[in-house]
């Protein structure tokens, strides 16, 4: 088994035998061909299987040393971590998230883990047409206010009732 967390020492391994190499090559060629008007730009792809890196590729001007904003990848990581907590019976996704910044009479106090995870929490978010990390209100606020990033997450006003509005991407 490889390292338990991404480190410079992460071991590598070959792709599994059942991976269709030509299909993967075609997908990577298309992904790195340049900005796609519908999907955006691929800057890096890293595939880990069994704790080992089995595929790694970077776009022009990017490398393993480049720090990248995770954008929607963070959603997948968050879902995986919450899923692990659910399996360990530490979280019930149908209960409110709970934040010390939300008082009982605040509509956000009723936001459940499920509505947060499905991006139907009713909070005001928009990533539409965001070309860069500071081009949308949430990330601009969160990144400029580094010591108080958590407040950017918990203090956004609601625009819609929870469970009725999906995040606009």
Tab-separated table of C-alpha atoms in Angstrom:
chain	number	residue	atom	x	y	z
A	1	UNK	CA	0.000	0.000	0.000
A	2	UNK	CA	1.222	3.508	-0.757
A	3	UNK	CA	1.377	6.547	1.516
A	4	UNK	CA	-1.833	7.321	3.355
A	5	UNK	CA	-1.883	10.966	2.273
A	6	UNK	CA	-0.421	12.857	-0.694
A	7	UNK	CA	3.247	13.464	-0.041
A	8	UNK	CA	6.315	13.890	-2.187
A	9	UNK	CA	7.050	10.250	-1.394
A	10	UNK	CA	3.824	8.865	-2.851
A	11	UNK	CA	4.677	5.717	-4.702
A	12	UNK	CA	3.641	5.023	-8.248
A	13	UNK	CA	2.260	1.924	-9.916
A	14	UNK	CA	1.211	0.984	-13.424
A	15	UNK	CA	-2.374	1.415	-14.511
A	16	UNK	CA	-4.565	-1.593	-13.888
A	17	UNK	CA	-4.536	-4.141	-16.721
A	18	UNK	CA	-8.235	-3.606	-17.397
A	19	UNK	CA	-7.762	0.079	-18.253
A	20	UNK	CA	-8.130	0.715	-21.966
A	21	UNK	CA	-4.949	2.692	-22.597
A	22	UNK	CA	-6.034	4.044	-25.992
A	23	UNK	CA	-9.321	5.331	-24.522
A	24	UNK	CA	-7.451	7.007	-21.656
A	25	UNK	CA	-4.924	8.512	-24.085
A	26	UNK	CA	-7.736	9.920	-26.254
A	27	UNK	CA	-9.549	11.358	-23.234
A	28	UNK	CA	-6.346	13.027	-22.008
A	29	UNK	CA	-5.510	14.369	-25.460
A	30	UNK	CA	-8.960	15.958	-25.652
A	31	UNK	CA	-8.822	17.211	-22.064
A	32	UNK	CA	-5.456	18.923	-22.569
A	33	UNK	CA	-6.190	20.236	-26.097
A	34	UNK	CA	-6.964	23.696	-24.721
A	35	UNK	CA	-9.897	25.466	-23.146
A	36	UNK	CA	-13.219	23.848	-23.936
A	37	UNK	CA	-16.121	26.329	-24.236
A	38	UNK	CA	-18.396	23.987	-22.267
A	39	UNK	CA	-15.975	22.376	-19.819
A	40	UNK	CA	-13.211	24.908	-19.281
A	41	UNK	CA	-9.514	24.138	-19.046
A	42	UNK	CA	-7.803	21.000	-17.762
A	43	UNK	CA	-4.648	21.903	-15.877
A	44	UNK	CA	-3.813	18.602	-14.208
A	45	UNK	CA	-5.019	15.026	-13.906
A	46	UNK	CA	-3.863	12.735	-11.134
A	47	UNK	CA	-5.286	9.242	-10.742
A	48	UNK	CA	-4.620	7.354	-7.536
A	49	UNK	CA	-5.551	3.718	-7.123
A	50	UNK	CA	-4.741	1.582	-4.115
A	51	UNK	CA	-2.793	4.413	-2.526
A	52	UNK	CA	-0.434	4.760	-5.488
A	53	UNK	CA	-0.248	7.238	-8.349
A	54	UNK	CA	-1.136	5.342	-11.526
A	55	UNK	CA	-1.455	8.328	-13.878
A	56	UNK	CA	-0.231	11.916	-13.767
A	57	UNK	CA	-0.293	14.636	-16.407
A	58	UNK	CA	-0.032	18.415	-16.364
A	59	UNK	CA	-0.968	21.099	-18.844
A	60	UNK	CA	1.547	23.486	-20.302
A	61	UNK	CA	2.889	25.787	-17.598
A	62	UNK	CA	1.739	23.513	-14.749
A	63	UNK	CA	3.598	20.858	-12.763
A	64	UNK	CA	3.398	18.775	-9.612
A	65	UNK	CA	4.733	21.844	-7.800
A	66	UNK	CA	1.934	24.145	-9.013
A	67	UNK	CA	-0.625	25.056	-6.375
A	68	UNK	CA	-4.085	24.812	-7.882
A	69	UNK	CA	-7.471	25.925	-6.608
A	70	UNK	CA	-9.563	22.788	-6.161
A	71	UNK	CA	-12.849	24.302	-7.358
A	72	UNK	CA	-15.392	21.475	-7.589
A	73	UNK	CA	-12.890	18.796	-6.637
A	74	UNK	CA	-13.358	19.978	-3.060
A	75	UNK	CA	-17.013	18.979	-3.327
A	76	UNK	CA	-16.019	15.386	-4.098
A	77	UNK	CA	-13.573	15.318	-1.213
A	78	UNK	CA	-16.170	16.816	1.126
A	79	UNK	CA	-18.741	14.236	0.043
A	80	UNK	CA	-16.276	11.399	0.608
A	81	UNK	CA	-15.368	12.650	4.084
A	82	UNK	CA	-18.992	13.192	5.081
A	83	UNK	CA	-19.829	9.753	3.674
A	84	UNK	CA	-17.138	8.218	5.884
A	85	UNK	CA	-18.567	10.091	8.887
A	86	UNK	CA	-22.052	8.782	8.032
A	87	UNK	CA	-20.742	5.199	7.857
A	88	UNK	CA	-19.145	5.715	11.274
A	89	UNK	CA	-22.480	7.093	12.530
A	90	UNK	CA	-20.889	10.441	13.394
A	91	UNK	CA	-23.143	12.432	11.060
A	92	UNK	CA	-26.813	12.153	10.144
A	93	UNK	CA	-27.175	14.038	6.871
A	94	UNK	CA	-30.816	14.850	7.587
A	95	UNK	CA	-29.961	16.906	10.673
A	96	UNK	CA	-28.967	20.585	10.621
A	97	UNK	CA	-25.316	21.401	9.994
A	98	UNK	CA	-25.117	23.626	13.056
A	99	UNK	CA	-22.961	26.710	13.151
A	100	UNK	CA	-22.221	28.911	16.154
A	101	UNK	CA	-22.879	31.868	13.838
A	102	UNK	CA	-26.492	30.825	13.188
A	103	UNK	CA	-28.998	31.635	15.897
A	104	UNK	CA	-32.177	29.582	16.345
A	105	UNK	CA	-34.337	32.156	14.520
A	106	UNK	CA	-31.929	32.286	11.552
A	107	UNK	CA	-33.287	30.290	8.574
A	108	UNK	CA	-29.782	28.972	7.961
A	109	UNK	CA	-29.953	27.110	11.287
A	110	UNK	CA	-32.324	24.635	9.574
A	111	UNK	CA	-29.904	23.843	6.714
A	112	UNK	CA	-29.259	20.108	6.765
A	113	UNK	CA	-26.116	18.294	5.760
A	114	UNK	CA	-28.096	16.829	2.846
A	115	UNK	CA	-29.174	20.209	1.470
A	116	UNK	CA	-25.629	21.531	1.919
A	117	UNK	CA	-24.151	18.532	0.092
A	118	UNK	CA	-26.679	18.752	-2.748
A	119	UNK	CA	-26.136	22.512	-2.966
A	120	UNK	CA	-29.795	23.186	-2.259
A	121	UNK	CA	-29.133	25.047	0.980
A	122	UNK	CA	-30.677	28.288	-0.289
A	123	UNK	CA	-27.555	30.338	0.303
A	124	UNK	CA	-26.439	32.933	-2.199
A	125	UNK	CA	-23.696	31.428	-4.369
A	126	UNK	CA	-22.805	31.976	-7.966
A	127	UNK	CA	-19.888	30.687	-9.988
A	128	UNK	CA	-21.457	31.445	-13.350
A	129	UNK	CA	-18.898	32.750	-15.824
A	130	UNK	CA	-16.192	32.929	-13.163
A	131	UNK	CA	-12.968	33.025	-15.141
A	132	UNK	CA	-10.660	33.179	-12.158
A	133	UNK	CA	-10.551	32.513	-8.472
A	134	UNK	CA	-11.533	36.067	-7.527
A	135	UNK	CA	-14.269	36.410	-10.149
A	136	UNK	CA	-17.148	35.319	-7.945
A	137	UNK	CA	-18.344	36.776	-4.702
A	138	UNK	CA	-17.773	33.783	-2.428
A	139	UNK	CA	-14.204	32.955	-3.397
A	140	UNK	CA	-13.220	36.607	-3.569
A	141	UNK	CA	-14.476	37.126	-0.034
A	142	UNK	CA	-13.093	33.848	1.309
A	143	UNK	CA	-9.626	34.320	-0.165
A	144	UNK	CA	-9.275	37.983	0.764
A	145	UNK	CA	-10.345	37.274	4.332
A	146	UNK	CA	-7.966	34.376	4.970
A	147	UNK	CA	-8.063	34.418	8.793
A	148	UNK	CA	-11.865	34.464	8.731
A	149	UNK	CA	-12.572	32.103	5.832
A	150	UNK	CA	-15.036	30.078	7.871
A	151	UNK	CA	-17.189	33.196	8.220
A	152	UNK	CA	-17.530	33.375	4.430
A	153	UNK	CA	-19.072	29.912	4.536
A	154	UNK	CA	-21.456	30.490	7.394
A	155	UNK	CA	-22.450	34.097	6.953
A	156	UNK	CA	-23.803	34.161	3.409
A	157	UNK	CA	-27.422	35.284	3.335
A	158	UNK	CA	-30.113	32.982	2.024
A	159	UNK	CA	-31.839	33.784	-1.243
A	160	UNK	CA	-34.192	30.824	-1.323
A	161	UNK	CA	-35.674	28.369	1.142
A	162	UNK	CA	-33.395	25.434	1.836
A	163	UNK	CA	-33.872	22.384	-0.450
A	164	UNK	CA	-35.422	24.474	-3.218
A	165	UNK	CA	-32.513	26.087	-5.033
A	166	UNK	CA	-29.448	24.456	-6.521
A	167	UNK	CA	-26.147	26.277	-6.790
A	168	UNK	CA	-25.737	27.994	-10.136
A	169	UNK	CA	-22.590	26.709	-11.793
